[in-house]
XYZ file of C-alpha atoms in Angstrom:
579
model
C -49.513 49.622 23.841
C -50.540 46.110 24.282
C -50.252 44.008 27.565
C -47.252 42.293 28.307
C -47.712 38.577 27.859
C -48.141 36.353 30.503
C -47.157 33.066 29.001
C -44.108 31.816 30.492
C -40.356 32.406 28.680
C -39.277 28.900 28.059
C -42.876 28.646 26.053
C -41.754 32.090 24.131
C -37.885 30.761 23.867
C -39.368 27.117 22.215
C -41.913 29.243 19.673
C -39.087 31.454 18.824
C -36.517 28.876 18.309
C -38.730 26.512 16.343
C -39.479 29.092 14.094
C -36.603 30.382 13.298
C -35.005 26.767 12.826
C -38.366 26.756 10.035
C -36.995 29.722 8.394
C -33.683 28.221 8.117
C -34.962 25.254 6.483
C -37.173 27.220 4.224
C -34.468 29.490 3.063
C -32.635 26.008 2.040
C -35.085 24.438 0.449
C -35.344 27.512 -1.799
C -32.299 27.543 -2.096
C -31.970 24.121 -3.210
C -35.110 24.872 -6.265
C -32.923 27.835 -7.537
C -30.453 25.281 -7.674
C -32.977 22.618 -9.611
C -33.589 25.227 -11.693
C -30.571 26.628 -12.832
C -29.418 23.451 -13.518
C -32.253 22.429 -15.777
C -30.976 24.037 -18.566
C -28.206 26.602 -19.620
C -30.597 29.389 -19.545
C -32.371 29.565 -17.069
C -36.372 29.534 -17.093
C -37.819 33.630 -16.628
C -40.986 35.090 -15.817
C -41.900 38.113 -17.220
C -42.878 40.495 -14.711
C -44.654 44.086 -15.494
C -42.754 46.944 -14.205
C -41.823 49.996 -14.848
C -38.355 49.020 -15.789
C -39.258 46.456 -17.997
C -37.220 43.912 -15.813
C -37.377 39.885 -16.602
C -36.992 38.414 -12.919
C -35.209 34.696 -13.321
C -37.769 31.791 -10.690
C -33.727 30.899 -9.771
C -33.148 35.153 -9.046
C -36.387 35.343 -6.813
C -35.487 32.233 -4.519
C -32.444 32.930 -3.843
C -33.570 36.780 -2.878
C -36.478 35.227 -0.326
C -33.861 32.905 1.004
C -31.576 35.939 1.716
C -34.829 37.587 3.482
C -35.729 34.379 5.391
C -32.458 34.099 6.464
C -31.932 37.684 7.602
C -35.472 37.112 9.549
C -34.352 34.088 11.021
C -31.513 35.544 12.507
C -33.871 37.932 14.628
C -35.769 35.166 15.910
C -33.149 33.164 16.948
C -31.255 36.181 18.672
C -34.400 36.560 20.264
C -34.519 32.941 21.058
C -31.135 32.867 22.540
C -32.231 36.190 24.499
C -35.201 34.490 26.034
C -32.344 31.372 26.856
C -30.350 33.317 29.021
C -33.150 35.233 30.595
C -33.628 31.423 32.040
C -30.060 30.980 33.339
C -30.552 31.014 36.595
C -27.824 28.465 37.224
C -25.279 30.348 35.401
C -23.533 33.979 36.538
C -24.316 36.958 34.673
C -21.109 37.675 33.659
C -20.958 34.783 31.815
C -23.932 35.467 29.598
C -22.702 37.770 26.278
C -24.628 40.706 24.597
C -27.065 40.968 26.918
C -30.113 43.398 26.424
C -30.943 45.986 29.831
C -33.734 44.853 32.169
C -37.165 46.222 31.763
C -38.131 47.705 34.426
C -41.736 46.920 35.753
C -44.603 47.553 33.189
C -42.811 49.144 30.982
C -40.980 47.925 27.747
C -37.416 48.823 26.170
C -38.959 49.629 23.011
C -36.173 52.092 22.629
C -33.864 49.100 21.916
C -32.154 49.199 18.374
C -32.486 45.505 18.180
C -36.144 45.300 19.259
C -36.992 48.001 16.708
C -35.642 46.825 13.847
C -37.411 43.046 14.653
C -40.455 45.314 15.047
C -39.903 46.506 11.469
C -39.100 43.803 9.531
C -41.747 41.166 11.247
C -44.158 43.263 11.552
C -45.396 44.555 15.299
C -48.126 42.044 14.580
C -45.555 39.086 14.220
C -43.127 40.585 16.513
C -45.844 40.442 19.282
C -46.966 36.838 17.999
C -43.501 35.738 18.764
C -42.509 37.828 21.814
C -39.565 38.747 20.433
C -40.479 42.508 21.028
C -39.743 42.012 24.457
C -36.467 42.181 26.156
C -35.895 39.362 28.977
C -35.620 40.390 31.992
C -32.298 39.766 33.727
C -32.464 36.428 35.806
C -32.599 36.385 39.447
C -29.491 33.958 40.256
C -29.951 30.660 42.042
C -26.393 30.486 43.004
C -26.080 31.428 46.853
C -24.478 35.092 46.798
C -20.760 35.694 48.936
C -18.628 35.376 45.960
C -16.819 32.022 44.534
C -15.276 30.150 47.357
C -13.848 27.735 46.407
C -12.248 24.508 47.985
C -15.130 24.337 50.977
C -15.333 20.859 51.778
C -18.662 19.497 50.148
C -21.325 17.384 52.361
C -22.395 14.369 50.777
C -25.485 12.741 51.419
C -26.911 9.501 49.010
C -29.961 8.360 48.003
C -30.599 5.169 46.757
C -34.477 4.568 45.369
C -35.147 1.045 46.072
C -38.325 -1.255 44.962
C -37.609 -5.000 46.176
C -34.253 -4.987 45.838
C -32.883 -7.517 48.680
C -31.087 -9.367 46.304
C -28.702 -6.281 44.928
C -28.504 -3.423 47.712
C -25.716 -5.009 49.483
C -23.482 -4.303 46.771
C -24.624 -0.979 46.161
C -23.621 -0.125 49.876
C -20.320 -1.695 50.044
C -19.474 -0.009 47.191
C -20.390 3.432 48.741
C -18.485 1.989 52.316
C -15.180 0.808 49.990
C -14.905 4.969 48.426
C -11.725 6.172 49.162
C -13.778 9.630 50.396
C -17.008 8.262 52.074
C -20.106 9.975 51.914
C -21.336 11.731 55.126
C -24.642 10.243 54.758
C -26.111 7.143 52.945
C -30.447 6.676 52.586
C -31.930 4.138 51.193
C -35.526 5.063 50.064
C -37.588 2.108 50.102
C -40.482 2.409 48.358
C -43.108 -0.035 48.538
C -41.060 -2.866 48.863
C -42.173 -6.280 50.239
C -39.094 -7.996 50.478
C -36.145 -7.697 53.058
C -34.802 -4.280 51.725
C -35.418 -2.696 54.328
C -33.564 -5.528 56.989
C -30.625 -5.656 54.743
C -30.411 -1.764 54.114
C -30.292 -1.361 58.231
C -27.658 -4.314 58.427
C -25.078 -2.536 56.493
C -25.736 0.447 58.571
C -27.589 2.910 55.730
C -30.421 5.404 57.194
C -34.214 3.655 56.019
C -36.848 5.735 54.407
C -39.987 4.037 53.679
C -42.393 5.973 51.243
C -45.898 6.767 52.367
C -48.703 6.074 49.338
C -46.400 7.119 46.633
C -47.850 5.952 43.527
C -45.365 7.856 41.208
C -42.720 5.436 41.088
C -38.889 6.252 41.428
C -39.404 9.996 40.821
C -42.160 10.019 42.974
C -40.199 7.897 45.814
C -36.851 10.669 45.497
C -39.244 13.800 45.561
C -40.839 12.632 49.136
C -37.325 12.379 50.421
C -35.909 16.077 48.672
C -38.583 17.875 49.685
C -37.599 17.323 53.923
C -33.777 17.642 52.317
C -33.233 19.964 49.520
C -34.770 23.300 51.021
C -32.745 23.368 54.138
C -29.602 22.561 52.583
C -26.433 24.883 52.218
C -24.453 25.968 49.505
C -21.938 23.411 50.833
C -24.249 20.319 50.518
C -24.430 17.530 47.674
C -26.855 14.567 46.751
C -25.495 11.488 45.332
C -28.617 9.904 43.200
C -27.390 6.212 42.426
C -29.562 3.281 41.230
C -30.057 -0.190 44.000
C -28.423 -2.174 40.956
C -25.532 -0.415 40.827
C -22.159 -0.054 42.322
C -19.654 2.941 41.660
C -15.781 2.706 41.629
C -13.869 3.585 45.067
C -12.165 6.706 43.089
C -15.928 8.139 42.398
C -16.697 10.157 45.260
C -13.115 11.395 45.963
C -13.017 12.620 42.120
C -16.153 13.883 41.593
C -16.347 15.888 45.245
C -12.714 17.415 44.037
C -14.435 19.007 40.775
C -17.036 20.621 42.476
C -14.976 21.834 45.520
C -12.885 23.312 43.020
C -14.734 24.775 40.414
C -18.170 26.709 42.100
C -19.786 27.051 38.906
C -19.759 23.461 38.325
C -23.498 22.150 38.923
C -23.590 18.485 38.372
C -21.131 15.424 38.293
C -22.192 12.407 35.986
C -21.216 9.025 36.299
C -20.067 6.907 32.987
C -21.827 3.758 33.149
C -19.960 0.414 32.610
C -22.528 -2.876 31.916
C -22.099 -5.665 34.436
C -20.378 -8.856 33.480
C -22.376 -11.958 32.088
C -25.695 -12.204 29.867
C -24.193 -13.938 26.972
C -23.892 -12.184 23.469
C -26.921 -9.819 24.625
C -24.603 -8.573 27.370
C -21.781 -8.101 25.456
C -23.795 -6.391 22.746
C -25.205 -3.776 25.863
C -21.228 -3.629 27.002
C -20.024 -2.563 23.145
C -22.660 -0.151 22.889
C -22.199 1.046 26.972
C -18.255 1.754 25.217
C -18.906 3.473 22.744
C -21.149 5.807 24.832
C -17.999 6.655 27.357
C -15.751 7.323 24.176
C -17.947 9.821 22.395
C -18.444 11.464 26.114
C -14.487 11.233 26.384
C -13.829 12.862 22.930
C -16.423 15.824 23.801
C -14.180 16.964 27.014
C -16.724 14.771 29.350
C -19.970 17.165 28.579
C -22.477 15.613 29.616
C -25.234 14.253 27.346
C -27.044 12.842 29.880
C -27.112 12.829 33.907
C -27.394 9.101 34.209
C -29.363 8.304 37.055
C -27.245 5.088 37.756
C -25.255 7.397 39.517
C -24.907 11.342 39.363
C -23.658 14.203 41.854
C -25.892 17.016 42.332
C -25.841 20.667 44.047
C -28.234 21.078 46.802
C -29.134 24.655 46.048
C -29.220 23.506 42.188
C -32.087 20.917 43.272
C -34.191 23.635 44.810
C -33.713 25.806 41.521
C -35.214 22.882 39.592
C -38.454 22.462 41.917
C -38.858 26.273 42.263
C -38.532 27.319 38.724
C -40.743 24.022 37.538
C -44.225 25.421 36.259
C -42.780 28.897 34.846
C -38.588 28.311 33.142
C -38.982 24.697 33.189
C -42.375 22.236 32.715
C -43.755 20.370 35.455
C -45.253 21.008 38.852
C -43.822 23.584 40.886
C -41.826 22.696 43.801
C -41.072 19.038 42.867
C -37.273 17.961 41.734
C -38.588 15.739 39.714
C -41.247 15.240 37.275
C -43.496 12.647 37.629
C -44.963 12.591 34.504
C -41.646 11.688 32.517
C -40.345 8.267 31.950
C -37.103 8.624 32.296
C -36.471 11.294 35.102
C -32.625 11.322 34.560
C -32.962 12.585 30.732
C -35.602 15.017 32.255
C -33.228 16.486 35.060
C -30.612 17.023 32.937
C -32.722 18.900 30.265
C -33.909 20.885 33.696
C -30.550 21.876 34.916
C -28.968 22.946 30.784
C -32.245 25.031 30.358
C -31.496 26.952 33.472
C -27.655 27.414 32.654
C -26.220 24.532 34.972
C -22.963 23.230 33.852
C -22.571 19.188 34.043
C -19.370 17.108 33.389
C -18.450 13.307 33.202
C -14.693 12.623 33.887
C -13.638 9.131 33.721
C -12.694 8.763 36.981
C -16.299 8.271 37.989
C -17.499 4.822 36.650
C -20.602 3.347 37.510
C -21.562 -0.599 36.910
C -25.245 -1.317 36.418
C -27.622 -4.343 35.051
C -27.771 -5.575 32.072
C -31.050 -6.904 30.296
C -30.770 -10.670 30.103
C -33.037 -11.338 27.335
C -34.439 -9.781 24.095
C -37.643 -8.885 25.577
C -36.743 -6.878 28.817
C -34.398 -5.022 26.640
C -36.949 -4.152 24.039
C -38.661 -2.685 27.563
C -35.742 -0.930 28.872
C -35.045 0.741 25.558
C -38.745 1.352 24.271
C -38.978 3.138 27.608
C -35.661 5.626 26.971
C -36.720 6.333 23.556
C -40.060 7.279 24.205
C -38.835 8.909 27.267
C -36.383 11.384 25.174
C -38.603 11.948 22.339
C -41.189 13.161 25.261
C -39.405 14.975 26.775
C -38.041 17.187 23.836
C -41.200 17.418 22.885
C -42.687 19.067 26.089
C -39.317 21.333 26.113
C -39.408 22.097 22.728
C -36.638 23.644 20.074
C -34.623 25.622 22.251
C -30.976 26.265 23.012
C -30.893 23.662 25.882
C -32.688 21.290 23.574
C -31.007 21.315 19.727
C -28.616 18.436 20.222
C -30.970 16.639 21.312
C -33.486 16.944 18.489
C -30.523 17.055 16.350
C -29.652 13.116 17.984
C -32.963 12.092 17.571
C -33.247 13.538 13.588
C -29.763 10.980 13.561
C -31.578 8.396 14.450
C -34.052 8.769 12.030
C -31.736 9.349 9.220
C -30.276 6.067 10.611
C -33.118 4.112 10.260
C -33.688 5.436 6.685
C -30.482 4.228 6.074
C -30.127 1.298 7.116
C -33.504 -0.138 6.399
C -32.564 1.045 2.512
C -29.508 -0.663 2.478
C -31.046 -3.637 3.329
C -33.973 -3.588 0.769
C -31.305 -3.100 -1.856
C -29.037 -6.171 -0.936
C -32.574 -8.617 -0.676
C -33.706 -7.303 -3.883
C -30.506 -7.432 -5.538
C -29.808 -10.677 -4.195
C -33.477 -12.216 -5.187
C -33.118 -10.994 -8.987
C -29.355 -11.634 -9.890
C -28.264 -14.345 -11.170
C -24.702 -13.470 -9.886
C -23.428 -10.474 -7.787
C -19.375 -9.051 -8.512
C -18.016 -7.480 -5.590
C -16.541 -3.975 -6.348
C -12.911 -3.201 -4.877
C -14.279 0.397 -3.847
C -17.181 -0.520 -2.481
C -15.367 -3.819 -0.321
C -12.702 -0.821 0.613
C -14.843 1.174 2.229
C -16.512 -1.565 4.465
C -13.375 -2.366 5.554
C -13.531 1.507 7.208
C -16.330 0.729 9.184
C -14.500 -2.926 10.401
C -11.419 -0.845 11.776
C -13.930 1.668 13.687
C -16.171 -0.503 14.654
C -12.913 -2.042 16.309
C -11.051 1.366 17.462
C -13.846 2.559 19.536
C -14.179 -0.562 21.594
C -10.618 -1.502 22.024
C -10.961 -0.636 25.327
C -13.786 -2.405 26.607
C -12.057 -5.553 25.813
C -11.049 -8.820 23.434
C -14.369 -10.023 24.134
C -16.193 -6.628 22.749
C -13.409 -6.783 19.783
C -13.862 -10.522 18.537
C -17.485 -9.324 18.752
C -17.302 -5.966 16.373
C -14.735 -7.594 14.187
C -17.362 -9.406 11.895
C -20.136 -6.498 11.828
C -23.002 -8.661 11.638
C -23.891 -9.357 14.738
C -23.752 -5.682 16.031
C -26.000 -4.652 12.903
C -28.632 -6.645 13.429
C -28.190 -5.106 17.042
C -28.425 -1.858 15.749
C -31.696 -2.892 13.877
C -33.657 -4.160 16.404
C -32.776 -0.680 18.286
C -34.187 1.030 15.560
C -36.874 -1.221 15.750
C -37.527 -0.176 19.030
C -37.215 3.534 18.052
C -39.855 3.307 15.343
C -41.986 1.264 17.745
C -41.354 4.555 19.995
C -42.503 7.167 17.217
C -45.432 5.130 16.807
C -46.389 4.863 20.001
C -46.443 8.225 20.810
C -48.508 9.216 17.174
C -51.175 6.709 18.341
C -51.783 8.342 21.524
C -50.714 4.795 23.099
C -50.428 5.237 26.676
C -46.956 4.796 28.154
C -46.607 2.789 31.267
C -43.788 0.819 33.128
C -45.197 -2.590 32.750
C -46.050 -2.465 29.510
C -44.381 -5.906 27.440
C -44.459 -5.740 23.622
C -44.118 -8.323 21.158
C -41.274 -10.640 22.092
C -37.944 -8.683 20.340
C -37.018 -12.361 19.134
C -39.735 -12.259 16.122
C -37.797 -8.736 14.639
C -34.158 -10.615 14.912
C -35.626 -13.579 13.387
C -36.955 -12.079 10.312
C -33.336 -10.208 9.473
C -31.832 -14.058 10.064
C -34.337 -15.279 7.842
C -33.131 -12.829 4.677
C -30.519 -15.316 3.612
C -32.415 -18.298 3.968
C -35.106 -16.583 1.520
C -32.209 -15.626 -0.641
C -30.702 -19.146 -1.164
C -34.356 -20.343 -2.640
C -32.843 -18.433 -6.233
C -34.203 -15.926 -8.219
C -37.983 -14.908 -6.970
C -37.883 -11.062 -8.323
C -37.636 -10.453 -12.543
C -34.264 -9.351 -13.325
C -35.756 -6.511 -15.683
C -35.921 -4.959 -11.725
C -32.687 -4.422 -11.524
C -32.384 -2.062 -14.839
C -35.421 -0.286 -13.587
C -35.319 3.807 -12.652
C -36.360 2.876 -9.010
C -33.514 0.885 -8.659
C -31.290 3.063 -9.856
C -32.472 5.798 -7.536
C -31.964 3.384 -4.145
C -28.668 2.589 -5.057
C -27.895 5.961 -5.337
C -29.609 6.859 -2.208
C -27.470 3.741 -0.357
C -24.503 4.931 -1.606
C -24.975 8.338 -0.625
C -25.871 7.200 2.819
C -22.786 4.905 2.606
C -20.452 7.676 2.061
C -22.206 10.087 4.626
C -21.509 7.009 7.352
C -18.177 6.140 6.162
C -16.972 9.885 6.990
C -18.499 9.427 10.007
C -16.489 6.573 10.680
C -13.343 8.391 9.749
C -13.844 11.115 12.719
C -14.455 8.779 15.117
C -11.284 6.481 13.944
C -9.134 9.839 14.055
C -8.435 12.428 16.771
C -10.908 14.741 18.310
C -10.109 18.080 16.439
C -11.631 19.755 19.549
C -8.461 19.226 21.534
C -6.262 19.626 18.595
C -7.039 22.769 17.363
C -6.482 24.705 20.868
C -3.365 23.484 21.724
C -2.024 24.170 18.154
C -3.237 27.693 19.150
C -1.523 27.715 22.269
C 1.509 26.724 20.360
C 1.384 29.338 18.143
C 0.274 32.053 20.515
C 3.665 30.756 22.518
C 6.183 31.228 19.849
């Protein structure tokens, strides 16, 4: 019997999960061919195959029976997947996890399991061994304090506010936290490095002062020197408020967010939704539209939260010390630190932390936070070429897993976007530089008008500002392209091996605007391309593909215009469960 492997489980749960999502796609694909071929004619094409029944197989027949297999092999792996997911939950009671397998008990294996068996068989034990799913996960050792769920124990609240030469802002920040209808117990400002008066005004408006000693790992770095003297003598009863220096929360925050997690144990985390700050021009209104939107989609998914925004976000002690002692083995990065230093954006990070080890986060709407906006095009091309790289990173070190599938799922989106978008603007500049005249179609001019009204529905709320901005489309799509811009520039980045830092400052964002501006100016010059390019087979083919993609985004406009059937289909069942 072979040794038990001693490579950790969330490397085992990220093999198992990225294979089986392979299978899945392979069994489509093949799918898809016996499609093609079926379709190619009325009789479909056969291969004569030798046997002793004399049988003619169909090329259609035999895809569609290795799909069937692919998909039946899938399925193992990603129970197996799943399986190695909840052997990780260490945030999340055991009687919450379904179907799950016996313990092994030490150096021995559960090969007498019906479902490891028949993975054995049909992989192979080669495979099976390859892919770990021949072992059974042993039952997680719970993080949560033992003595039942108590609930309605009144929470201790202590902040920390990271700080790097921020005299001009912390002020605000702390008469925020002083004007909460339920003030924290304890404020501390963590001043690292700074050379300004931080520190003077910090002590003025009566916060605790840390100053960092040689921390060279930025804002992560600054919060883990303070956590480690905190987080492993705290009690089940104590919280950590991490908020931003350029930030201020709404006096309802604390009060609302303390009152979820007094009342519900297994609650982990409490996000804030992040509102931009007022001012910046049409660049700050374009950051306030999109900051909108964000709240609404959280809104319409029952406040689950996407990401732990380290503006501001609420935190269990005990679920802290989970992250730093299960870093190295269930989660990457270096054991015993809350944060990883290595990733650019440490929020995104956390909160792919506390989902991989079961910990349950929410975002009500009572908890508002208002941060910075960028003022010009080129510290925004900074922020955001930091947060994309940052996510894509970080997915990448955690891999396909269970914790991790929307989020490669968002990031495939944004792709698709960028496909999408970039082809519908080659076809309107190559259209428009070979006509000699261009009819509008009713359809077509129909359908735009879709994306005017949501475009307008999902930032009604942010104001008539945000409306007379989303009303005429353009502006916010060239918006969106110089995001995608950024996103690309992100991909890149990371295929090159370029190495990511803080300070780096890219080409001026300005230049990528400028040459979308510049389209109709080219356009107006008159016919530059033959018109024989518009009767051409690759033409043909990108209009179809644009008006594919235009249909795909227009029904994507329609759910967000309508209700979310999440809360509409329950409470029809309620209503029918009642009469």
């Amino acid at each position: 019997m072979s040794e038990q492997s001693t490579a950790p489980p969330r490397v085992h749960g990220a093999r198992q999960g990225a294979v089986a999502l392979g299978l899945f796609v392979l069994a489509g694909l093949l799918l898809a061919l016996a499609y093609w071929e079926v379709q190619r004619g009325t009789q479909p094409r056969r291969v004569t195959v030798v046997l002793p029944l004399d049988l003619q197989v169909s090329r259609a027949g035999i895809a569609v029976l290795l799909a069937a297999v692919l998909v039946g092999v899938a399925a193992l792996v990603g129970l197996a997947a799943l399986e190695t997911a909840a052997s990780m939950r260490i945030l999340k009671r055991q009687e919450a996890v379904p179907g799950r397998l016996p313990a092994r008990r030490p150096g021995r294996r559960l090969v007498g399991s019906r479902r490891v068996r028949a993975r054995m068989m049909l992989l192979s034990p080669p495979v099976a061994r390859a892919l770990g799913v021949d072992r059974v996960p042993e039952t997680p050792v719970l993080a949560i304090p033992s003595g039942g769920r108590p609930a309605g124990i009144r929470l201790h609240c202590t902040v920390l506010i990271p700080a790097h030469n921020e005299e001009a802002v912390i002020g605000e920040t702390l008469a925020s936290l002083a004007a909460q209808d339920r003030p924290p117990d304890r404020v501390i400002v963590v001043a690292d490095n700074c050379s300004d008066g931080t520190v003077l005004v910090a002590r003025a408006a009566g916060a605790e002062v840390v100053e960092t000693v040689d921390n060279t790992e930025k804002k992560a770095g600054a919060l883990n020197q303070v956590l480690a003297d905190l987080v492993p003598d705290a009690g089940r009863h104590q919280v950590v408020l991490v908020m931003d220096a350029d930030s201020t929360i709404n006096p309802e925050f604390l009060d609302a967010a303390l009152a979820l997690l007094e009342e519900d144990p297994d609650l982990m985390a409490v996000g804030g939704l992040f509102f931009g700050e007022e001012g910046a021009g049409l660049i700050g209104q374009l950051q306030r539209n999109e900051y909108g939107r964000y709240q609404r989609q959280v809104a319409r998914k029952l406040n689950r939260v996407f990401v732990l925004t380290g503006t501001a976000s609420i935190i269990r002690a005990y679920a802290l010390q989970a992250v730093a002692e299960a870093r190295g083995h269930l989660i990457p990065g270096p054991h015993g630190k809350v944060y990883d230093t290595l990733a650019m954006t440490e929020d995104n990070e956390l909160t792919l932390a506390l989902k991989t080890l079961g910990g349950r986060l929410t975002s009500p709407p009572d908890c508002r936070v208002t941060t910075e906006v960028m003022t010009t095009w080129r510290d925004l091309w900074r922020q955001r070429l930091r947060w994309h790289r940052g996510a894509l990173e970080n997915i990448g070190i955690y891999g396909f897993t269970r914790a991790t599938a929307l989020y490669w799922g968002q990031q495939l989106g944004l792709a698709y976007g960028v496909l999408a978008l970039w082809s519908y603007f080659l076809l309107v500049t190559i259209t428009l530089l070979a006509a000699d005249h261009v009819r509008w179609s009713p359809f077509w001019i129909t359908l735009g008008m879709v994306f005017v009204v949501e475009r307008l529905v999902t930032v009604w709320a942010v104001g008539w500002r945000a409306r007379a901005l989303a009303a005429p489309i353009v502006p916010e799509l060239i918006y969106s392209a110089f995001l995608q811009i950024i996103f690309v520039t992100s991909i890149v980045e990371i295929l090159a091996g370029r190495k990511a830092g803080w300070n780096y400052v890219p080409r001026p964002a300005l230049n990528a605007v400028g040459v979308l501006m510049a389209v109709p100016a080219i356009t107006s010059l008159g016919i530059l391309l033959p018109t024989s390019v518009l009767y051409s087979d690759w033409y043909a083919a990108l209009c179809d593909w644009v008006a594919f993609n235009t249909l795909v985004f227009v029904g994507l406009s329609v759910l967000q215009i309508l209700p979310p059937l999440r809360r509409w289909i329950p409470r029809r069942k309620r209503v029918a469960a009642a009469s």
